[in-house]
Coordinates of C-alpha atoms in Angstrom, one line a residue:
M5 CA 101.6 99.5 133.8
L6 CA 99.7 97.4 131.3
V7 CA 97.9 99.4 128.6
L8 CA 95.4 98.2 126.0
G9 CA 95.4 100.3 122.8
I10 CA 92.5 100.4 120.4
E11 CA 92.5 102.0 117.0
S12 CA 89.4 102.3 114.7
S13 CA 89.6 105.6 113.0
C14 CA 89.3 104.5 109.4
D15 CA 89.8 101.1 107.7
E16 CA 92.0 99.2 110.1
T17 CA 91.0 97.7 113.4
G18 CA 94.1 97.6 115.6
V19 CA 94.5 96.3 119.1
A20 CA 97.7 96.1 121.2
L21 CA 99.1 95.5 124.7
I22 CA 102.0 97.6 125.9
D23 CA 103.8 97.3 129.3
D24 CA 105.8 100.2 130.5
R25 CA 108.7 97.9 131.5
Q26 CA 108.5 95.1 128.9
G27 CA 107.4 97.1 125.9
L28 CA 105.1 95.8 123.2
L29 CA 103.7 92.4 124.3
A30 CA 101.3 91.7 121.4
H31 CA 99.4 93.5 118.7
A32 CA 97.0 92.5 115.9
V33 CA 95.5 94.4 113.0
H34 CA 92.6 93.6 110.7
T35 CA 92.6 95.6 107.5
Q36 CA 89.5 96.3 105.4
I37 CA 91.4 96.9 102.2
D38 CA 89.8 93.9 100.3
M39 CA 86.3 95.1 101.2
H40 CA 86.9 98.8 100.2
R41 CA 88.9 97.9 97.1
L42 CA 85.6 97.1 95.4
Y43 CA 84.5 100.7 95.7
G44 CA 87.9 102.4 95.0
G45 CA 88.1 103.9 98.5
V46 CA 86.8 103.7 102.1
V47 CA 83.0 103.4 102.5
P48 CA 82.4 104.9 106.1
E49 CA 79.3 102.8 106.9
L50 CA 81.0 99.6 105.9
A51 CA 84.1 100.5 107.9
S52 CA 82.0 101.1 111.0
R53 CA 80.2 97.8 110.7
D54 CA 83.4 95.9 110.2
H55 CA 85.0 97.5 113.3
I56 CA 82.1 96.2 115.3
R57 CA 82.7 92.7 114.1
R58 CA 86.5 92.7 114.7
V59 CA 87.3 94.7 117.8
I60 CA 86.3 92.2 120.5
P61 CA 87.9 89.2 118.9
L62 CA 91.1 91.2 118.4
I63 CA 91.1 92.2 122.1
E64 CA 90.8 88.5 123.1
Q65 CA 93.5 87.6 120.6
V66 CA 96.2 89.9 121.9
L67 CA 95.3 89.1 125.5
E68 CA 95.8 85.4 124.8
E69 CA 99.1 86.0 122.9
A70 CA 100.5 88.0 125.8
G71 CA 99.3 85.5 128.4
K72 CA 97.2 88.2 130.1
T73 CA 93.6 88.6 131.1
K74 CA 91.3 91.6 131.2
A75 CA 91.8 91.7 134.9
N76 CA 95.5 92.5 134.3
L77 CA 94.7 95.7 132.4
Q78 CA 95.5 99.0 134.1
A79 CA 94.4 101.5 131.5
I80 CA 92.9 101.6 128.0
A81 CA 94.1 104.1 125.3
V82 CA 91.7 104.6 122.3
T83 CA 91.8 106.8 119.2
Q84 CA 89.3 109.6 119.9
G85 CA 90.0 111.5 116.6
P86 CA 90.5 112.5 114.0
G87 CA 88.8 110.0 111.6
L88 CA 85.5 108.7 110.5
A89 CA 82.9 109.5 113.2
G90 CA 81.1 106.1 113.0
A91 CA 84.4 104.2 113.0
L92 CA 85.7 106.2 116.0
L93 CA 82.6 105.6 118.0
V94 CA 83.1 101.8 117.8
G95 CA 86.5 101.9 119.4
V96 CA 85.6 104.6 121.9
S97 CA 82.4 103.0 123.1
V98 CA 84.1 99.6 123.5
A99 CA 87.0 101.1 125.4
H100 CA 84.6 103.0 127.8
A101 CA 82.4 100.0 128.4
L102 CA 85.4 97.7 129.1
A103 CA 87.1 100.3 131.3
F104 CA 83.9 100.9 133.3
A105 CA 83.5 97.2 134.0
L106 CA 87.2 96.9 135.0
D107 CA 87.3 100.2 136.9
I108 CA 90.3 101.5 135.0
P109 CA 90.9 104.8 133.2
V110 CA 90.3 105.5 129.5
I111 CA 92.7 107.8 127.7
G112 CA 91.6 109.5 124.5
V113 CA 94.5 109.6 122.0
H114 CA 95.0 111.8 118.9
H115 CA 95.5 109.5 115.9
M116 CA 98.4 111.5 114.5
E117 CA 100.1 111.7 117.9
G118 CA 100.0 107.9 117.8
H119 CA 101.7 107.9 114.4
L120 CA 104.3 110.4 115.7
L121 CA 105.1 108.2 118.8
A122 CA 105.2 104.9 116.9
N123 CA 108.9 105.6 116.4
L124 CA 109.4 105.2 120.1
L125 CA 108.8 101.4 119.5
A126 CA 111.8 101.3 117.1
D127 CA 115.2 100.1 118.1
P128 CA 117.0 102.5 118.5
A129 CA 114.3 105.0 119.3
P130 CA 114.7 108.7 118.6
Q131 CA 115.3 111.2 121.4
F132 CA 113.5 114.5 121.8
P133 CA 113.6 117.1 120.3
F134 CA 113.2 116.3 116.6
I135 CA 111.5 117.3 113.3
A136 CA 108.6 115.1 112.3
L137 CA 107.4 114.4 108.8
L138 CA 103.9 113.0 109.0
V139 CA 102.8 111.4 105.7
S140 CA 99.6 109.5 105.4
G141 CA 96.4 109.2 103.4
G142 CA 94.9 112.1 105.3
H143 CA 97.9 114.2 106.5
T144 CA 101.1 115.6 105.1
Q145 CA 102.7 117.8 107.8
I146 CA 106.0 118.9 109.1
M147 CA 106.2 119.5 112.8
K148 CA 108.7 120.6 115.4
V149 CA 108.5 118.2 118.4
T150 CA 110.3 119.7 121.4
R151 CA 109.1 117.1 123.9
F152 CA 106.0 114.9 124.4
G153 CA 102.9 117.1 124.1
E154 CA 104.8 120.1 122.6
Y155 CA 104.2 120.2 118.9
E156 CA 104.5 123.1 116.5
L157 CA 103.1 122.9 113.0
L158 CA 105.8 124.1 110.5
G159 CA 104.3 123.1 107.2
D160 CA 101.2 121.5 105.8
T161 CA 99.7 120.5 102.5
L162 CA 97.4 123.1 101.0
D163 CA 95.3 120.5 99.3
D164 CA 95.8 116.7 98.8
A165 CA 97.7 114.7 101.3
V166 CA 100.5 112.7 99.8
G167 CA 98.8 109.3 100.4
E168 CA 95.7 110.6 98.6
A169 CA 97.8 111.7 95.7
F170 CA 99.2 108.1 95.5
D171 CA 95.7 106.7 95.5
K172 CA 94.5 109.0 92.7
T173 CA 97.6 108.3 90.7
A174 CA 97.1 104.6 91.1
Q175 CA 93.6 104.9 89.8
L176 CA 94.8 106.8 86.8
L177 CA 97.3 104.1 86.1
G178 CA 94.5 101.4 86.3
M179 CA 95.6 100.1 89.7
S180 CA 93.4 99.2 92.6
Y181 CA 93.0 100.8 96.0
P182 CA 95.2 101.5 98.0
G183 CA 97.6 103.0 95.6
G184 CA 100.8 103.5 97.5
P185 CA 102.4 100.0 97.4
G186 CA 101.4 99.4 93.8
V187 CA 102.7 102.8 92.5
S188 CA 105.9 102.3 94.4
A189 CA 106.5 98.8 93.0
L190 CA 105.7 100.0 89.5
A191 CA 108.0 102.9 89.8
E192 CA 110.9 100.5 90.5
K193 CA 110.5 99.3 86.8
G194 CA 110.5 102.8 85.4
T195 CA 113.3 105.2 84.4
S196 CA 113.9 108.4 86.3
G197 CA 113.7 111.4 84.0
A198 CA 111.8 109.6 81.2
I199 CA 108.7 111.5 82.1
E200 CA 109.2 114.8 83.9
L201 CA 106.5 116.0 86.3
P202 CA 106.3 119.2 88.3
R203 CA 107.7 119.5 91.8
P204 CA 104.9 121.7 93.4
M205 CA 106.2 124.4 95.8
L206 CA 109.7 122.8 95.8
H207 CA 111.4 126.2 96.0
S208 CA 108.7 128.1 98.0
P209 CA 110.2 130.0 101.0
N210 CA 107.9 128.2 103.5
L211 CA 107.5 124.5 104.4
D212 CA 104.0 124.1 102.9
M213 CA 103.3 121.6 100.2
S214 CA 100.8 120.9 97.4
F215 CA 100.0 117.8 95.5
S216 CA 96.8 118.4 93.6
G217 CA 98.7 119.9 90.7
L218 CA 100.9 116.9 90.5
K219 CA 97.8 114.7 90.3
T220 CA 96.5 116.8 87.5
A221 CA 99.9 116.5 85.7
V222 CA 99.6 112.7 85.9
L223 CA 96.1 112.9 84.4
T224 CA 97.3 115.1 81.6
A225 CA 100.1 112.7 80.8
V226 CA 97.7 109.8 80.7
Q227 CA 95.3 111.6 78.4
K228 CA 98.1 112.6 76.0
A229 CA 99.7 109.2 75.9
P230 CA 99.5 107.3 72.5
D231 CA 98.9 104.2 74.6
A232 CA 98.2 104.7 78.2
E233 CA 98.2 101.0 78.9
D234 CA 101.7 100.5 77.6
E235 CA 103.7 99.0 80.5
T236 CA 106.8 101.1 79.8
F237 CA 104.8 104.3 79.8
R238 CA 103.0 103.3 83.0
A239 CA 106.2 102.4 84.8
N240 CA 107.9 105.6 83.7
L241 CA 104.9 107.7 84.7
A242 CA 104.9 106.0 88.1
R243 CA 108.6 106.7 88.5
G244 CA 108.1 110.3 87.5
F245 CA 105.3 110.7 90.1
V246 CA 107.3 109.0 92.9
D247 CA 110.4 111.0 92.1
S248 CA 108.4 114.3 92.3
V249 CA 106.8 113.4 95.6
V250 CA 110.1 112.2 97.1
D251 CA 112.0 115.3 95.9
V252 CA 109.4 117.6 97.5
L253 CA 109.2 115.8 100.8
A254 CA 112.9 115.4 101.2
A255 CA 113.6 119.0 100.4
K256 CA 111.0 120.3 102.8
A257 CA 112.2 118.0 105.6
I258 CA 115.8 119.0 105.2
K259 CA 114.8 122.7 105.1
A260 CA 112.9 122.2 108.3
L261 CA 115.9 120.6 110.0
K262 CA 118.2 123.4 108.9
Q263 CA 115.8 126.2 109.9
Q264 CA 115.2 124.7 113.3
K265 CA 118.9 123.8 113.7
M266 CA 118.1 120.2 114.5
K267 CA 119.8 116.9 113.5
T268 CA 117.0 114.4 114.0
L269 CA 114.2 113.6 111.6
V270 CA 111.3 111.3 112.5
V271 CA 109.0 110.0 109.7
A272 CA 105.6 108.6 110.5
G273 CA 102.3 107.6 108.8
G274 CA 101.5 105.0 106.1
V275 CA 103.7 106.6 103.4
S276 CA 106.7 106.2 105.7
A277 CA 106.8 102.6 104.4
N278 CA 107.6 103.9 100.9
K279 CA 110.9 102.4 99.7
Q280 CA 112.0 105.4 97.6
L281 CA 111.2 107.9 100.3
R282 CA 113.2 105.9 102.9
E283 CA 116.2 105.6 100.6
R284 CA 116.2 109.3 99.8
L285 CA 115.8 110.5 103.3
R286 CA 118.5 108.2 104.6
A287 CA 120.9 109.5 101.9
E288 CA 120.0 113.2 102.4
T289 CA 120.4 113.0 106.2
A290 CA 123.5 110.9 106.2
K291 CA 125.5 113.3 104.0
R292 CA 124.6 116.2 106.3
G293 CA 125.5 114.4 109.6
M294 CA 121.8 114.1 110.5
K295 CA 119.8 111.1 111.6
V296 CA 116.4 109.8 110.3
F297 CA 114.1 107.4 112.1
F298 CA 111.2 105.3 110.6
P299 CA 108.7 103.2 112.5
P300 CA 109.0 99.4 112.0
L301 CA 107.2 98.5 108.7
K302 CA 104.5 96.6 110.6
L303 CA 103.7 99.8 112.5
C304 CA 103.6 102.3 109.6
T305 CA 99.9 101.8 108.9
D306 CA 97.2 102.4 111.5
N307 CA 97.6 100.1 114.5
G308 CA 96.8 99.7 118.2
A309 CA 100.5 99.7 119.3
M310 CA 100.9 103.4 118.4
I311 CA 97.8 104.3 120.3
A312 CA 98.8 102.3 123.4
T313 CA 102.2 104.0 123.3
A314 CA 100.7 107.5 123.1
G315 CA 98.2 106.6 125.8
L316 CA 101.0 105.4 128.1
A317 CA 103.0 108.5 127.5
R318 CA 100.0 110.7 128.4
I319 CA 99.4 108.8 131.6
K320 CA 103.0 109.3 132.6
H321 CA 102.5 113.1 132.2
M322 CA 99.3 113.2 134.2
S323 CA 98.9 113.9 137.9
D324 CA 97.0 111.5 140.1
E325 CA 94.1 113.9 140.1
E326 CA 94.0 114.1 136.3
I327 CA 94.1 110.3 136.0
A328 CA 91.3 110.1 138.5
R329 CA 89.0 112.1 136.1
H330 CA 89.4 109.3 133.5
F331 CA 87.8 106.6 135.8
K332 CA 84.2 105.6 135.4
N333 CA 83.6 108.4 132.9
L334 CA 80.2 107.5 131.3
K335 CA 80.3 110.6 129.2
F336 CA 82.4 110.2 126.0
S337 CA 82.7 111.7 122.6
V338 CA 84.6 111.4 119.4
K339 CA 86.5 114.2 117.6
P340 CA 86.5 113.6 113.8
R341 CA 88.3 116.9 113.1
W342 CA 90.5 117.1 116.1
Q343 CA 93.6 119.2 115.7
L344 CA 96.8 117.9 117.2
K345 CA 97.5 121.3 118.8
E346 CA 94.2 120.9 120.6
A347 CA 95.2 117.5 121.9
A348 CA 98.5 118.8 123.1
A349 CA 96.7 121.6 125.0
D350 CA 94.8 119.0 127.0
L351 CA 98.0 118.0 128.8

């Protein structure tokens, strides 16, 4: 089965083609980072307008790269939520219009389920069951994944997502949006322990997390610094921030594995590309006889491949009658605040 995946939930327009026998045939992503950098964050209206400009050319691009035509498509998977309402509407409306014209089904996909299953495109790929650490600009969650569609939330952030904390820290350090890559690179030049920052909820009995206090600690350090623009200070503060985040995420992930008596950890979301986090989790799991999986670096940020993968998995778990309901469906909606447990319940 050949599935077209479309992702337009925020500031990346992603399109991909996946075949259930040949795997990922082609994918393309247009990022809006340069446009939003001028404003220090994502401007929803600008994001929506840019998705409109990009999505059709990207669909044509991946079809050409894969040597396929629209007539070869057998299903379309599209991000239905969560995300920016206007941005989601672009992808969903294009998917439904194209599917209606081709008389093929449209499968609405939960954005975080896409991130979760992006690891299935890795080589080797993880096997169910596993613990998932979802870390992105909008989500920081720990989940128990028993099998496809069966997800249990074990821990969540009580305030800022870790990606948001990276962006705010970058801003305090005088760096541009997005903050993750810049803060991580700057931290490489710093010295661990030179500036100690709190590890919020590191020793809490549960698996919840908090990062707003850490962001405030960074602000306080900047305000108290004799010279906040000094490169050594900036590098040491970035190192202190990254060390704090990595300590918390690693501790919570290992605690989840132990509590659930599991040996496999899957990391997903944009922050899964972070070098320091990858190194720590590899070390912590290896010394305990556990395994950790990360998506390919090109698939850490939002992309169409993860949506096509999740859509294909959903189709495989549907009956013929359920699939039939997704044909010629002129009624569609987006779900900006869609919960993953609600998406799983749809199966």
